[in-house]
């Protein structure tokens, strides 16, 4: 009984370790340049051991993206529960993405669009909408309901379009080559500065009224 539990735990740990290593490789090199042999070598296991957990490279990539989306969904829901004020909430969301997806967001979208077959693109796009987009949509939905001065209908829009535009603001601010030149402390300051700028431009624009 105990041996079986230990073995199951070890298998689970190996599975998660493969995902973590694969994530780093996929985001650094891109899907096409990563092989299962490379993943196995970086994990310190054999290819047969790798195939014990995953069918092929595509299967690993799906698990990597699903895990990333799940982690992001959990983080965003935690932020939206903790910060009720709209400006502070989307500021914290911007910081989260700038801290955790400095390069990965662009690489993820590129590989999803160019390397995955249509059925997997559809599956992962649905999960992306659930994990990345839905928590932010809910933030703007709640604000519209609770704030009489906000109406998306008045600007011929809706909370989904607003949430997508907000994510595009964040994606535009991602500059990995520039950030790599900075120290850790400088990166933290720059992320806060960019997050504050994103929120200000998104909510208030450039014109003071």
GROMACS .gro file of C-alpha atoms in nm:
model
  209
    1UNK     CA    1   0.000   0.000   0.000
    2UNK     CA    2   0.268   0.250   0.101
    3UNK     CA    3   0.489   0.156  -0.193
    4UNK     CA    4   0.201   0.217  -0.432
    5UNK     CA    5   0.134   0.561  -0.284
    6UNK     CA    6   0.502   0.655  -0.304
    7UNK     CA    7   0.521   0.545  -0.665
    8UNK     CA    8   0.211   0.743  -0.758
    9UNK     CA    9   0.353   1.049  -0.586
   10UNK     CA   10   0.684   1.009  -0.767
   11UNK     CA   11   0.504   0.976  -1.101
   12UNK     CA   12   0.306   1.291  -1.028
   13UNK     CA   13   0.623   1.480  -0.933
   14UNK     CA   14   0.794   1.364  -1.253
   15UNK     CA   15   0.493   1.471  -1.459
   16UNK     CA   16   0.495   1.818  -1.305
   17UNK     CA   17   0.873   1.848  -1.341
   18UNK     CA   18   0.849   1.762  -1.712
   19UNK     CA   19   0.587   2.033  -1.753
   20UNK     CA   20   0.803   2.294  -1.575
   21UNK     CA   21   1.112   2.210  -1.780
   22UNK     CA   22   0.912   2.195  -2.104
   23UNK     CA   23   0.753   2.532  -2.032
   24UNK     CA   24   1.096   2.694  -2.005
   25UNK     CA   25   1.217   2.529  -2.326
   26UNK     CA   26   0.904   2.608  -2.529
   27UNK     CA   27   0.898   2.971  -2.420
   28UNK     CA   28   1.272   3.024  -2.468
   29UNK     CA   29   1.318   2.840  -2.799
   30UNK     CA   30   0.970   2.808  -2.946
   31UNK     CA   31   0.773   2.492  -3.013
   32UNK     CA   32   0.945   2.397  -3.340
   33UNK     CA   33   1.302   2.399  -3.200
   34UNK     CA   34   1.220   2.181  -2.898
   35UNK     CA   35   1.232   1.802  -2.931
   36UNK     CA   36   1.125   1.528  -2.693
   37UNK     CA   37   1.491   1.421  -2.678
   38UNK     CA   38   1.586   1.770  -2.563
   39UNK     CA   39   1.309   1.770  -2.302
   40UNK     CA   40   1.414   1.429  -2.171
   41UNK     CA   41   1.779   1.535  -2.148
   42UNK     CA   42   1.695   1.853  -1.958
   43UNK     CA   43   1.475   1.651  -1.723
   44UNK     CA   44   1.749   1.392  -1.668
   45UNK     CA   45   1.529   1.104  -1.786
   46UNK     CA   46   1.516   0.875  -2.089
   47UNK     CA   47   1.279   0.927  -2.381
   48UNK     CA   48   1.087   0.605  -2.294
   49UNK     CA   49   1.037   0.747  -1.943
   50UNK     CA   50   0.909   1.070  -2.098
   51UNK     CA   51   0.665   0.876  -2.316
   52UNK     CA   52   0.535   0.703  -2.005
   53UNK     CA   53   0.377   1.037  -1.914
   54UNK     CA   54   0.310   1.194  -2.255
   55UNK     CA   55   0.227   1.054  -2.600
   56UNK     CA   56   0.431   1.306  -2.800
   57UNK     CA   57   0.560   1.664  -2.808
   58UNK     CA   58   0.217   1.800  -2.894
   59UNK     CA   59   0.072   1.629  -2.590
   60UNK     CA   60   0.341   1.790  -2.371
   61UNK     CA   61   0.270   2.132  -2.520
   62UNK     CA   62  -0.103   2.099  -2.449
   63UNK     CA   63  -0.027   2.007  -2.087
   64UNK     CA   64   0.215   2.299  -2.055
   65UNK     CA   65  -0.035   2.555  -2.184
   66UNK     CA   66  -0.324   2.411  -1.983
   67UNK     CA   67  -0.112   2.424  -1.667
   68UNK     CA   68  -0.010   2.784  -1.739
   69UNK     CA   69  -0.371   2.885  -1.798
   70UNK     CA   70  -0.484   2.711  -1.480
   71UNK     CA   71  -0.218   2.891  -1.274
   72UNK     CA   72  -0.310   3.225  -1.431
   73UNK     CA   73  -0.681   3.169  -1.374
   74UNK     CA   74  -0.615   3.094  -1.006
   75UNK     CA   75  -0.397   3.406  -0.971
   76UNK     CA   76  -0.648   3.634  -1.144
   77UNK     CA   77  -0.940   3.509  -0.936
   78UNK     CA   78  -0.734   3.568  -0.622
   79UNK     CA   79  -0.661   3.926  -0.733
   80UNK     CA   80  -1.024   3.999  -0.818
   81UNK     CA   81  -1.136   3.869  -0.480
   82UNK     CA   82  -0.878   4.073  -0.290
   83UNK     CA   83  -0.905   4.405  -0.475
   84UNK     CA   84  -1.255   4.545  -0.520
   85UNK     CA   85  -1.158   4.890  -0.650
   86UNK     CA   86  -1.140   4.880  -1.032
   87UNK     CA   87  -0.824   5.088  -1.070
   88UNK     CA   88  -0.631   4.889  -0.808
   89UNK     CA   89  -0.763   4.557  -0.937
   90UNK     CA   90  -0.655   4.605  -1.298
   91UNK     CA   91  -0.326   4.753  -1.175
   92UNK     CA   92  -0.256   4.428  -0.989
   93UNK     CA   93  -0.362   4.226  -1.295
   94UNK     CA   94  -0.121   4.425  -1.514
   95UNK     CA   95   0.161   4.367  -1.268
   96UNK     CA   96   0.087   3.994  -1.263
   97UNK     CA   97   0.112   3.962  -1.641
   98UNK     CA   98   0.420   4.184  -1.670
   99UNK     CA   99   0.595   3.982  -1.399
  100UNK     CA  100   0.501   3.637  -1.526
  101UNK     CA  101   0.462   3.670  -1.903
  102UNK     CA  102   0.738   3.908  -2.006
  103UNK     CA  103   0.825   3.688  -2.305
  104UNK     CA  104   0.593   3.394  -2.275
  105UNK     CA  105   0.266   3.554  -2.380
  106UNK     CA  106   0.390   3.642  -2.730
  107UNK     CA  107   0.565   3.308  -2.777
  108UNK     CA  108   0.253   3.125  -2.658
  109UNK     CA  109   0.027   3.304  -2.907
  110UNK     CA  110   0.275   3.253  -3.191
  111UNK     CA  111   0.310   2.878  -3.136
  112UNK     CA  112  -0.061   2.830  -3.082
  113UNK     CA  113  -0.140   3.001  -3.411
  114UNK     CA  114   0.139   2.859  -3.628
  115UNK     CA  115   0.231   2.520  -3.481
  116UNK     CA  116  -0.091   2.364  -3.354
  117UNK     CA  117  -0.361   2.192  -3.564
  118UNK     CA  118  -0.705   2.354  -3.571
  119UNK     CA  119  -0.867   2.121  -3.319
  120UNK     CA  120  -0.600   2.188  -3.055
  121UNK     CA  121  -0.609   2.561  -3.133
  122UNK     CA  122  -0.981   2.554  -3.062
  123UNK     CA  123  -0.940   2.357  -2.737
  124UNK     CA  124  -0.667   2.585  -2.603
  125UNK     CA  125  -0.844   2.901  -2.717
  126UNK     CA  126  -1.152   2.799  -2.519
  127UNK     CA  127  -0.937   2.735  -2.210
  128UNK     CA  128  -0.758   3.067  -2.265
  129UNK     CA  129  -1.090   3.247  -2.274
  130UNK     CA  130  -1.194   3.074  -1.952
  131UNK     CA  131  -0.866   3.126  -1.766
  132UNK     CA  132  -0.727   3.455  -1.897
  133UNK     CA  133  -1.027   3.646  -2.025
  134UNK     CA  134  -1.330   3.547  -1.816
  135UNK     CA  135  -1.191   3.669  -1.478
  136UNK     CA  136  -1.118   4.011  -1.634
  137UNK     CA  137  -1.457   4.025  -1.805
  138UNK     CA  138  -1.616   3.967  -1.464
  139UNK     CA  139  -1.420   4.262  -1.321
  140UNK     CA  140  -1.563   4.499  -1.583
  141UNK     CA  141  -1.911   4.343  -1.561
  142UNK     CA  142  -1.918   4.405  -1.187
  143UNK     CA  143  -1.794   4.761  -1.228
  144UNK     CA  144  -2.060   4.841  -1.486
  145UNK     CA  145  -2.334   4.706  -1.259
  146UNK     CA  146  -2.211   4.888  -0.949
  147UNK     CA  147  -2.103   5.218  -1.107
  148UNK     CA  148  -2.379   5.436  -1.255
  149UNK     CA  149  -2.128   5.644  -1.449
  150UNK     CA  150  -2.011   5.345  -1.656
  151UNK     CA  151  -2.211   5.202  -1.944
  152UNK     CA  152  -2.042   5.002  -2.217
  153UNK     CA  153  -2.354   5.028  -2.432
  154UNK     CA  154  -2.305   5.404  -2.447
  155UNK     CA  155  -1.974   5.349  -2.623
  156UNK     CA  156  -2.116   5.064  -2.835
  157UNK     CA  157  -1.903   4.800  -2.663
  158UNK     CA  158  -1.926   4.526  -2.401
  159UNK     CA  159  -1.721   4.385  -2.115
  160UNK     CA  160  -1.561   4.114  -2.331
  161UNK     CA  161  -1.428   4.364  -2.584
  162UNK     CA  162  -1.308   4.592  -2.302
  163UNK     CA  163  -1.126   4.299  -2.134
  164UNK     CA  164  -0.960   4.202  -2.463
  165UNK     CA  165  -0.843   4.558  -2.519
  166UNK     CA  166  -0.701   4.571  -2.169
  167UNK     CA  167  -0.499   4.253  -2.234
  168UNK     CA  168  -0.376   4.408  -2.560
  169UNK     CA  169  -0.256   4.713  -2.367
  170UNK     CA  170  -0.056   4.480  -2.144
  171UNK     CA  171   0.082   4.280  -2.436
  172UNK     CA  172   0.197   4.602  -2.604
  173UNK     CA  173   0.395   4.694  -2.290
  174UNK     CA  174   0.588   4.365  -2.289
  175UNK     CA  175   0.948   4.434  -2.400
  176UNK     CA  176   1.164   4.131  -2.310
  177UNK     CA  177   1.485   4.250  -2.479
  178UNK     CA  178   1.474   4.577  -2.285
  179UNK     CA  179   1.381   4.415  -1.953
  180UNK     CA  180   1.668   4.165  -1.971
  181UNK     CA  181   1.915   4.453  -1.958
  182UNK     CA  182   1.785   4.567  -1.619
  183UNK     CA  183   1.870   4.442  -1.273
  184UNK     CA  184   1.604   4.261  -1.069
  185UNK     CA  185   1.533   4.575  -0.869
  186UNK     CA  186   1.512   4.789  -1.182
  187UNK     CA  187   1.276   4.535  -1.341
  188UNK     CA  188   1.041   4.557  -1.042
  189UNK     CA  189   1.034   4.937  -1.063
  190UNK     CA  190   0.981   4.930  -1.440
  191UNK     CA  191   0.698   4.677  -1.411
  192UNK     CA  192   0.520   4.898  -1.157
  193UNK     CA  193   0.574   5.204  -1.375
  194UNK     CA  194   0.439   5.029  -1.683
  195UNK     CA  195   0.142   4.883  -1.494
  196UNK     CA  196   0.054   5.231  -1.364
  197UNK     CA  197   0.084   5.375  -1.714
  198UNK     CA  198  -0.132   5.100  -1.866
  199UNK     CA  199  -0.408   5.158  -1.610
  200UNK     CA  200  -0.398   5.536  -1.647
  201UNK     CA  201  -0.414   5.526  -2.027
  202UNK     CA  202  -0.682   5.259  -2.025
  203UNK     CA  203  -0.909   5.431  -1.774
  204UNK     CA  204  -0.838   5.801  -1.834
  205UNK     CA  205  -0.651   5.839  -2.163
  206UNK     CA  206  -0.404   6.123  -2.219
  207UNK     CA  207  -0.642   6.414  -2.174
  208UNK     CA  208  -0.716   6.549  -1.828
  209UNK     CA  209  -1.084   6.638  -1.804
   0.00000   0.00000   0.00000
